Short mmCIF file of C-alpha atoms in Angstrom, two decimals:
data_model
loop_
_atom_site.label_atom_id
_atom_site.label_comp_id
_atom_site.label_asym_id
_atom_site.label_seq_id
_atom_site.Cartn_x
_atom_site.Cartn_y
_atom_site.Cartn_z
CA MET A 30 82.86 128.60 107.26
CA SER A 31 86.62 128.49 105.97
CA LEU A 32 87.54 125.76 103.72
CA VAL A 33 91.10 124.05 104.54
CA ILE A 34 92.96 122.93 101.45
CA GLY A 35 95.74 120.49 102.34
CA LEU A 36 98.29 121.09 99.50
CA THR A 37 100.65 117.73 98.88
CA GLY A 38 102.74 116.47 96.16
CA GLY A 39 105.98 114.79 95.56
CA ILE A 40 109.27 116.26 95.65
CA ALA A 41 109.85 118.36 92.73
CA SER A 42 106.35 118.11 91.65
CA GLY A 43 105.86 122.13 91.31
CA LYS A 44 103.87 122.28 94.55
CA SER A 45 105.52 125.97 95.01
CA THR A 46 104.23 126.92 91.88
CA VAL A 47 100.56 126.11 92.97
CA SER A 48 101.48 127.77 96.16
CA ASP A 49 101.99 130.84 94.61
CA LEU A 50 99.28 130.82 92.50
CA PHE A 51 96.71 130.17 95.77
CA ARG A 52 98.47 133.37 97.31
CA GLN A 53 97.69 135.19 93.70
CA TYR A 54 93.78 134.58 94.47
CA ASN A 55 94.52 136.07 98.08
CA ILE A 56 94.27 132.54 99.90
CA PRO A 57 96.94 132.68 102.71
CA VAL A 58 99.57 129.54 102.61
CA VAL A 59 101.05 128.04 105.76
CA ASP A 60 103.95 126.10 104.31
CA ALA A 61 105.35 123.04 106.35
CA ASP A 62 108.60 123.37 105.04
CA VAL A 63 108.97 126.99 106.40
CA VAL A 64 107.23 125.96 109.83
CA ALA A 65 109.77 122.95 109.87
CA ARG A 66 112.90 125.23 109.24
CA GLU A 67 111.62 127.37 111.95
CA VAL A 68 111.20 125.05 114.79
CA VAL A 69 115.00 123.72 114.36
CA GLU A 70 116.54 127.19 114.63
CA PRO A 71 119.07 127.43 117.49
CA GLY A 72 117.78 127.75 120.88
CA GLU A 73 114.45 125.78 119.60
CA PRO A 74 113.70 122.61 121.75
CA ALA A 75 113.34 120.41 118.39
CA LEU A 76 116.90 121.18 117.41
CA ALA A 77 118.26 120.41 121.08
CA GLU A 78 116.24 116.79 120.53
CA ILE A 79 117.83 116.38 117.03
CA VAL A 80 121.43 116.95 118.62
CA ARG A 81 120.61 114.56 121.10
CA SER A 82 119.57 111.83 118.84
CA PHE A 83 122.01 112.60 115.65
CA GLY A 84 124.96 113.92 118.13
CA GLU A 85 126.80 117.27 117.89
CA ASP A 86 128.58 116.73 114.27
CA ILE A 87 124.94 117.44 112.89
CA LEU A 88 125.52 120.92 113.61
CA LEU A 89 127.57 123.60 111.73
CA PRO A 90 130.11 125.98 113.34
CA ASP A 91 127.61 128.52 114.15
CA GLY A 92 125.49 126.31 115.74
CA THR A 93 122.60 125.66 113.00
CA LEU A 94 121.83 122.59 111.52
CA ASP A 95 123.78 121.04 109.03
CA ARG A 96 121.06 120.14 106.47
CA PRO A 97 122.64 118.55 103.52
CA LYS A 98 124.62 116.27 106.24
CA LEU A 99 121.41 115.43 108.11
CA GLY A 100 119.79 114.92 104.38
CA SER A 101 122.22 112.26 103.37
CA ILE A 102 121.80 110.50 106.66
CA ILE A 103 117.92 109.97 106.77
CA PHE A 104 117.16 109.73 102.62
CA ARG A 105 119.00 106.23 102.93
CA ASP A 106 118.00 105.25 106.46
CA GLU A 107 114.16 104.69 107.58
CA LYS A 108 114.72 104.22 111.07
CA LYS A 109 116.48 107.60 111.10
CA ARG A 110 113.96 109.38 109.18
CA GLU A 111 111.30 108.16 111.28
CA GLN A 112 113.19 109.19 114.41
CA LEU A 113 113.56 112.45 112.82
CA ASN A 114 110.04 112.90 111.84
CA ASN A 115 108.73 112.02 115.51
CA ILE A 116 110.82 114.88 116.64
CA VAL A 117 109.86 117.76 114.14
CA HIS A 118 106.23 116.71 113.07
CA PRO A 119 104.51 117.02 116.60
CA VAL A 120 106.03 120.53 116.71
CA VAL A 121 105.08 121.62 113.15
CA ARG A 122 101.51 120.21 113.48
CA GLU A 123 100.75 122.08 116.44
CA ARG A 124 102.14 125.56 115.05
CA MET A 125 100.44 124.74 111.71
CA THR A 126 96.86 124.30 113.48
CA ALA A 127 97.65 127.31 115.45
CA GLU A 128 98.28 129.41 112.19
CA ARG A 129 95.42 127.55 110.82
CA ASP A 130 92.88 128.83 113.24
CA ARG A 131 94.28 132.37 113.20
CA LEU A 132 93.44 132.55 109.64
CA LYS A 133 90.25 130.84 109.19
CA LYS A 134 88.78 134.12 111.23
CA THR A 135 89.72 136.06 108.17
CA TYR A 136 89.65 134.04 105.05
CA PRO A 137 87.49 131.94 103.10
CA ALA A 138 89.81 129.36 102.45
CA VAL A 139 93.46 128.36 104.10
CA VAL A 140 95.73 126.29 102.18
CA LEU A 141 98.43 124.24 104.29
CA ASP A 142 101.16 123.06 102.40
CA ILE A 143 102.16 119.75 103.50
CA PRO A 144 104.67 117.64 101.89
CA LEU A 145 104.00 114.69 104.00
CA LEU A 146 100.29 115.18 104.24
CA PHE A 147 99.53 111.18 103.72
CA GLU A 148 102.85 110.10 105.45
CA GLY A 149 102.53 112.28 108.17
CA LYS A 150 99.03 111.14 108.92
CA GLN A 151 97.92 114.47 109.01
CA LEU A 152 94.44 114.40 106.99
CA GLN A 153 92.54 115.30 110.05
CA LEU A 154 94.12 118.77 109.84
CA VAL A 155 92.38 119.74 106.40
CA ASP A 156 89.24 119.62 104.63
CA LYS A 157 90.01 118.92 101.20
CA VAL A 158 93.25 117.44 99.52
CA VAL A 159 94.95 118.59 96.30
CA VAL A 160 97.81 116.73 95.10
CA VAL A 161 99.84 118.70 92.65
CA HIS A 162 101.31 115.91 89.98
CA VAL A 163 103.65 115.22 87.47
CA ASP A 164 104.95 112.44 84.83
CA SER A 165 107.74 110.52 86.94
CA SER A 166 110.54 111.62 84.40
CA VAL A 167 109.57 114.82 84.59
CA GLN A 168 109.77 114.80 88.63
CA LEU A 169 113.09 113.33 88.18
CA GLU A 170 114.58 115.52 85.83
CA ARG A 171 113.14 118.68 87.49
CA LEU A 172 115.00 117.35 91.20
CA MET A 173 118.37 116.72 89.31
CA GLN A 174 118.45 119.97 88.25
CA ARG A 175 116.94 121.92 90.83
CA ASN A 176 119.07 120.48 93.57
CA GLU A 177 122.07 119.48 91.47
CA LEU A 178 121.79 115.66 92.02
CA THR A 179 122.78 112.52 90.52
CA GLU A 180 120.34 110.66 89.02
CA GLN A 181 120.99 108.14 92.14
CA ALA A 182 120.84 110.55 94.60
CA ALA A 183 117.53 112.14 93.22
CA LEU A 184 115.92 108.81 92.95
CA ASP A 185 116.58 108.12 96.40
CA ARG A 186 115.08 111.31 97.69
CA ILE A 187 111.75 110.41 95.20
CA ASN A 188 111.78 106.83 96.82
CA SER A 189 111.73 108.04 100.32
CA GLN A 190 108.15 109.32 99.76
CA MET A 191 104.59 107.73 98.91
CA SER A 192 104.64 107.76 95.24
CA LEU A 193 102.64 110.54 93.16
CA GLU A 194 100.33 107.82 91.75
CA GLN A 195 99.43 106.65 95.28
CA LYS A 196 98.75 110.60 96.55
CA ALA A 197 96.84 111.09 93.71
CA SER A 198 94.38 108.33 94.23
CA LYS A 199 93.94 109.66 97.60
CA ALA A 200 93.12 113.18 96.73
CA ASP A 201 89.93 115.19 96.43
CA THR A 202 91.30 116.76 93.21
CA VAL A 203 94.33 116.38 91.36
CA ILE A 204 96.36 119.20 89.63
CA ASP A 205 98.37 118.27 86.33
CA ASN A 206 101.42 120.24 86.52
CA ASN A 207 103.13 118.90 83.35
CA GLY A 208 102.29 121.84 81.21
CA THR A 209 102.83 125.76 81.46
CA ARG A 210 102.15 127.55 84.74
CA GLU A 211 99.05 129.11 82.72
CA GLU A 212 97.65 125.61 82.21
CA THR A 213 98.24 124.52 86.06
CA ARG A 214 96.61 128.48 86.90
CA GLU A 215 93.49 127.61 84.69
CA GLN A 216 93.27 124.14 86.63
CA LEU A 217 93.34 125.94 89.92
CA GLU A 218 90.67 128.53 89.05
CA GLN A 219 88.32 126.06 87.86
CA LEU A 220 88.86 124.27 91.15
CA LEU A 221 88.23 127.30 93.50
CA THR A 222 85.30 128.40 91.53
CA SER A 223 83.58 124.85 91.85
CA TRP A 224 84.32 125.01 95.38
CA GLU A 225 82.90 128.24 95.45
CA ILE A 226 86.00 129.97 97.15
CA ILE A 227 86.02 132.55 94.16
CA ASP A 228 83.54 133.88 91.71
CA LYS A 229 83.96 133.14 87.74
#
């Protein structure tokens, strides 16, 4: 029986580090962000729906989605964010479910990396939830550096999601990612051992 692990956290909490570590233990990761990019490629029905809802000027000259422009609209407007999520989330969920079911036939565990696991009410897709947690000051600093954002722009993005504390309170397990990569890896190894996915 394959265990389906939902991996989530806040923006800039270091979720991709933990995803990479899962892969090092030969556990496949289905990344919602990657799938979400695929479903809005030119020619995909979801992109056509986004254009109908947000207008042609949301596209770049080559017909691809202008992500920064769309991001600046939705991070400050909850109604528009909800509108976008209602277009993209069902398609992403359908593709992720198909990929999960395919991988479950081969691997003892499969990770679904879903940033909005709680907000998108997608808990039914997974058996266990792992939240990657960092202190809020670390999260803010990492996001400002990574995305070259002002403090206010970074805070807008952080505040558009459920807080890390709320997510941590709903998790089966929390991985503390304030320390080094090796410390994070040790926590993950202990977790995978306790869930009998790997041997010590």
